[in-house]
């Protein structure tokens, strides 16, 4: 895109990785990508997409398809893997909105998907191609810190795991997950 161009014509958008990945096929199968909420690139040349499976916004829309973790090769834009989070790790009010990647070893990579609706974290192992859900009382919001007043508008914000970050490897080779 030429930034000095005074044209009023917008550039054509190109969906990633393709239109086909976003289209429902004639066979009735869901598209490859439903509702990507966060993406992360790792040092191994992969793009990790956290797809929450919802159509519409998080509050009013039911999950239409199961949430998944989709991984693309950034050099070729090819799908490497689509991992559907198992039903027993998805709760009635789940909303997966953030993902962080621990990629100190490209084969033994871990993805951490935070559940904002039903406090928990789903941990996915690239090497084993499996996941598990962990719960802890630290994942729940502090009920005394959930009431807000902004310019006279009072509201309650009770999200669970929303913001996430991960450190580089510590001296023991493991990273620290912050939430």
C-alpha positions as a Markdown table, in Angstrom:
| # | Residue | x | y | z |
|---|---|---|---|---|
| 1 | Unk | 0.0 | 0.0 | 0.0 |
| 2 | Unk | 1.4 | 3.4 | -1.0 |
| 3 | Unk | 0.9 | 5.6 | 2.1 |
| 4 | Unk | 1.5 | 8.8 | 0.0 |
| 5 | Unk | -1.4 | 7.9 | -2.3 |
| 6 | Unk | -4.3 | 10.3 | -1.7 |
| 7 | Unk | -6.7 | 7.9 | -3.2 |
| 8 | Unk | -10.0 | 7.2 | -1.5 |
| 9 | Unk | -9.9 | 3.5 | -2.6 |
| 10 | Unk | -9.2 | 1.0 | 0.1 |
| 11 | Unk | -6.9 | -1.9 | -0.7 |
| 12 | Unk | -8.5 | -5.3 | -1.3 |
| 13 | Unk | -8.5 | -7.3 | 1.9 |
| 14 | Unk | -7.0 | -10.8 | 1.8 |
| 15 | Unk | -8.3 | -13.2 | 4.4 |
| 16 | Unk | -5.7 | -15.4 | 6.2 |
| 17 | Unk | -4.8 | -18.0 | 5.2 |
| 18 | Unk | -7.5 | -18.1 | 2.4 |
| 19 | Unk | -11.2 | -17.5 | 1.7 |
| 20 | Unk | -11.7 | -21.2 | 1.7 |
| 21 | Unk | -10.6 | -21.4 | 5.4 |
| 22 | Unk | -13.5 | -19.1 | 6.3 |
| 23 | Unk | -16.2 | -20.5 | 4.1 |
| 24 | Unk | -18.7 | -23.2 | 5.0 |
| 25 | Unk | -18.5 | -25.9 | 2.4 |
| 26 | Unk | -21.4 | -27.4 | 0.4 |
| 27 | Unk | -21.0 | -30.5 | 2.5 |
| 28 | Unk | -22.3 | -28.7 | 5.6 |
| 29 | Unk | -19.1 | -29.0 | 7.5 |
| 30 | Unk | -18.0 | -25.9 | 9.5 |
| 31 | Unk | -15.3 | -23.6 | 8.2 |
| 32 | Unk | -11.7 | -24.2 | 9.2 |
| 33 | Unk | -11.9 | -20.9 | 11.1 |
| 34 | Unk | -15.1 | -19.9 | 13.0 |
| 35 | Unk | -14.3 | -17.1 | 15.4 |
| 36 | Unk | -10.7 | -16.4 | 16.0 |
| 37 | Unk | -10.3 | -14.4 | 19.2 |
| 38 | Unk | -6.5 | -14.2 | 19.7 |
| 39 | Unk | -3.5 | -15.2 | 17.6 |
| 40 | Unk | 0.2 | -15.7 | 18.6 |
| 41 | Unk | 3.2 | -16.3 | 16.5 |
| 42 | Unk | 5.9 | -18.5 | 18.0 |
| 43 | Unk | 9.6 | -18.6 | 17.5 |
| 44 | Unk | 9.2 | -21.9 | 15.5 |
| 45 | Unk | 7.4 | -20.1 | 12.6 |
| 46 | Unk | 3.9 | -21.1 | 13.6 |
| 47 | Unk | 0.8 | -19.0 | 14.0 |
| 48 | Unk | -1.5 | -20.2 | 16.8 |
| 49 | Unk | -5.1 | -19.2 | 16.5 |
| 50 | Unk | -7.5 | -19.5 | 19.5 |
| 51 | Unk | -11.0 | -20.0 | 18.0 |
| 52 | Unk | -13.8 | -19.7 | 20.5 |
| 53 | Unk | -16.4 | -21.3 | 18.2 |
| 54 | Unk | -19.0 | -18.6 | 18.9 |
| 55 | Unk | -20.9 | -16.7 | 16.3 |
| 56 | Unk | -21.5 | -13.1 | 17.5 |
| 57 | Unk | -20.4 | -11.7 | 20.8 |
| 58 | Unk | -19.4 | -13.7 | 23.9 |
| 59 | Unk | -22.3 | -12.6 | 26.2 |
| 60 | Unk | -25.3 | -13.4 | 24.1 |
| 61 | Unk | -24.2 | -16.0 | 21.6 |
| 62 | Unk | -24.1 | -19.7 | 22.3 |
| 63 | Unk | -21.1 | -21.7 | 21.2 |
| 64 | Unk | -22.0 | -22.9 | 17.7 |
| 65 | Unk | -19.0 | -25.1 | 17.2 |
| 66 | Unk | -16.5 | -26.4 | 19.8 |
| 67 | Unk | -13.6 | -24.1 | 20.6 |
| 68 | Unk | -10.3 | -25.1 | 19.0 |
| 69 | Unk | -6.6 | -24.3 | 18.6 |
| 70 | Unk | -5.6 | -23.9 | 15.0 |
| 71 | Unk | -1.9 | -23.8 | 14.0 |
| 72 | Unk | -0.5 | -22.6 | 10.7 |
| 73 | Unk | 2.9 | -22.7 | 9.2 |
| 74 | Unk | 3.9 | -19.0 | 8.7 |
| 75 | Unk | 6.2 | -19.8 | 5.8 |
| 76 | Unk | 3.7 | -21.6 | 3.7 |
| 77 | Unk | 0.3 | -20.5 | 5.3 |
| 78 | Unk | -0.6 | -24.2 | 5.4 |
| 79 | Unk | -2.7 | -25.6 | 8.2 |
| 80 | Unk | -0.5 | -27.7 | 10.4 |
| 81 | Unk | -3.1 | -28.8 | 12.9 |
| 82 | Unk | -6.6 | -28.1 | 14.2 |
| 83 | Unk | -7.1 | -29.3 | 17.7 |
| 84 | Unk | -10.7 | -29.3 | 19.0 |
| 85 | Unk | -10.8 | -28.7 | 22.7 |
| 86 | Unk | -12.6 | -31.8 | 24.2 |
| 87 | Unk | -16.1 | -31.3 | 25.5 |
| 88 | Unk | -15.2 | -32.2 | 29.1 |
| 89 | Unk | -12.8 | -29.2 | 29.1 |
| 90 | Unk | -15.4 | -26.8 | 27.9 |
| 91 | Unk | -18.0 | -25.6 | 30.5 |
| 92 | Unk | -21.5 | -24.2 | 29.9 |
| 93 | Unk | -20.3 | -20.6 | 30.3 |
| 94 | Unk | -16.8 | -21.0 | 28.8 |
| 95 | Unk | -15.4 | -18.3 | 26.7 |
| 96 | Unk | -11.8 | -18.8 | 25.5 |
| 97 | Unk | -10.4 | -15.4 | 24.7 |
| 98 | Unk | -6.6 | -15.5 | 25.2 |
| 99 | Unk | -3.7 | -17.8 | 24.4 |
| 100 | Unk | 0.0 | -17.7 | 25.2 |
| 101 | Unk | 2.6 | -20.1 | 23.9 |
| 102 | Unk | 5.6 | -21.6 | 25.7 |
| 103 | Unk | 8.0 | -22.4 | 22.8 |
| 104 | Unk | 11.4 | -23.0 | 24.4 |
| 105 | Unk | 11.4 | -26.3 | 22.5 |
| 106 | Unk | 9.6 | -26.4 | 19.1 |
| 107 | Unk | 8.5 | -30.0 | 19.6 |
| 108 | Unk | 7.6 | -29.7 | 23.3 |
| 109 | Unk | 5.6 | -26.5 | 22.9 |
| 110 | Unk | 2.7 | -25.8 | 25.2 |
| 111 | Unk | -0.3 | -23.5 | 24.6 |
| 112 | Unk | -2.3 | -22.0 | 27.5 |
| 113 | Unk | -5.9 | -21.0 | 26.7 |
| 114 | Unk | -7.6 | -18.8 | 29.3 |
| 115 | Unk | -11.3 | -19.3 | 30.0 |
| 116 | Unk | -12.9 | -15.9 | 30.8 |
| 117 | Unk | -16.4 | -17.3 | 31.4 |
| 118 | Unk | -15.7 | -20.3 | 33.7 |
| 119 | Unk | -12.4 | -19.8 | 35.5 |
| 120 | Unk | -9.8 | -22.2 | 34.2 |
| 121 | Unk | -6.9 | -22.7 | 31.8 |
| 122 | Unk | -6.7 | -25.4 | 29.1 |
| 123 | Unk | -3.2 | -26.5 | 28.6 |
| 124 | Unk | -2.4 | -28.0 | 25.2 |
| 125 | Unk | 0.7 | -30.1 | 24.4 |
| 126 | Unk | 1.9 | -29.9 | 20.8 |
| 127 | Unk | 4.1 | -33.0 | 21.3 |
| 128 | Unk | 1.3 | -35.2 | 22.7 |
| 129 | Unk | -1.5 | -33.5 | 20.8 |
| 130 | Unk | -3.7 | -33.5 | 23.9 |
| 131 | Unk | -5.0 | -31.1 | 26.4 |
| 132 | Unk | -6.2 | -30.9 | 30.0 |
| 133 | Unk | -8.0 | -28.3 | 32.0 |
| 134 | Unk | -6.7 | -26.9 | 35.3 |
| 135 | Unk | -8.6 | -25.0 | 37.9 |
| 136 | Unk | -7.5 | -23.0 | 40.9 |
| 137 | Unk | -9.2 | -20.6 | 43.2 |
| 138 | Unk | -6.7 | -17.9 | 42.1 |
| 139 | Unk | -8.4 | -18.0 | 38.7 |
| 140 | Unk | -11.6 | -16.5 | 40.0 |
| 141 | Unk | -12.2 | -12.8 | 40.1 |
| 142 | Unk | -12.1 | -11.1 | 43.5 |
| 143 | Unk | -15.8 | -10.2 | 44.2 |
| 144 | Unk | -14.8 | -7.1 | 46.1 |
| 145 | Unk | -12.8 | -5.8 | 43.1 |
| 146 | Unk | -15.5 | -6.4 | 40.4 |
| 147 | Unk | -17.7 | -3.3 | 40.9 |
| 148 | Unk | -16.8 | -0.2 | 38.8 |
| 149 | Unk | -18.1 | 3.3 | 38.4 |
| 150 | Unk | -17.1 | 5.2 | 35.3 |
| 151 | Unk | -18.6 | 8.7 | 35.0 |
| 152 | Unk | -21.6 | 7.6 | 37.0 |
| 153 | Unk | -22.1 | 4.3 | 35.2 |
| 154 | Unk | -22.0 | 1.5 | 37.7 |
| 155 | Unk | -21.3 | -2.0 | 36.5 |
| 156 | Unk | -19.8 | -5.3 | 37.6 |
| 157 | Unk | -17.0 | -7.0 | 35.7 |
| 158 | Unk | -16.5 | -10.6 | 36.7 |
| 159 | Unk | -14.2 | -12.0 | 34.0 |
| 160 | Unk | -12.0 | -14.8 | 35.0 |
| 161 | Unk | -8.8 | -15.5 | 33.1 |
| 162 | Unk | -8.5 | -12.7 | 30.5 |
| 163 | Unk | -5.0 | -11.1 | 30.3 |
| 164 | Unk | -2.2 | -13.6 | 30.1 |
| 165 | Unk | 1.6 | -13.4 | 29.6 |
| 166 | Unk | 4.4 | -15.8 | 29.8 |
| 167 | Unk | 8.0 | -15.3 | 30.8 |
| 168 | Unk | 11.1 | -16.6 | 29.0 |
| 169 | Unk | 12.5 | -19.8 | 30.5 |
| 170 | Unk | 13.6 | -19.6 | 34.1 |
| 171 | Unk | 16.8 | -21.3 | 35.4 |
| 172 | Unk | 14.9 | -24.6 | 35.7 |
| 173 | Unk | 13.9 | -24.5 | 32.0 |
| 174 | Unk | 10.3 | -23.7 | 32.7 |
| 175 | Unk | 8.5 | -20.4 | 32.2 |
| 176 | Unk | 6.1 | -18.5 | 34.5 |
| 177 | Unk | 2.6 | -17.9 | 33.4 |
| 178 | Unk | 1.1 | -14.6 | 34.5 |
| 179 | Unk | -2.7 | -13.9 | 34.5 |
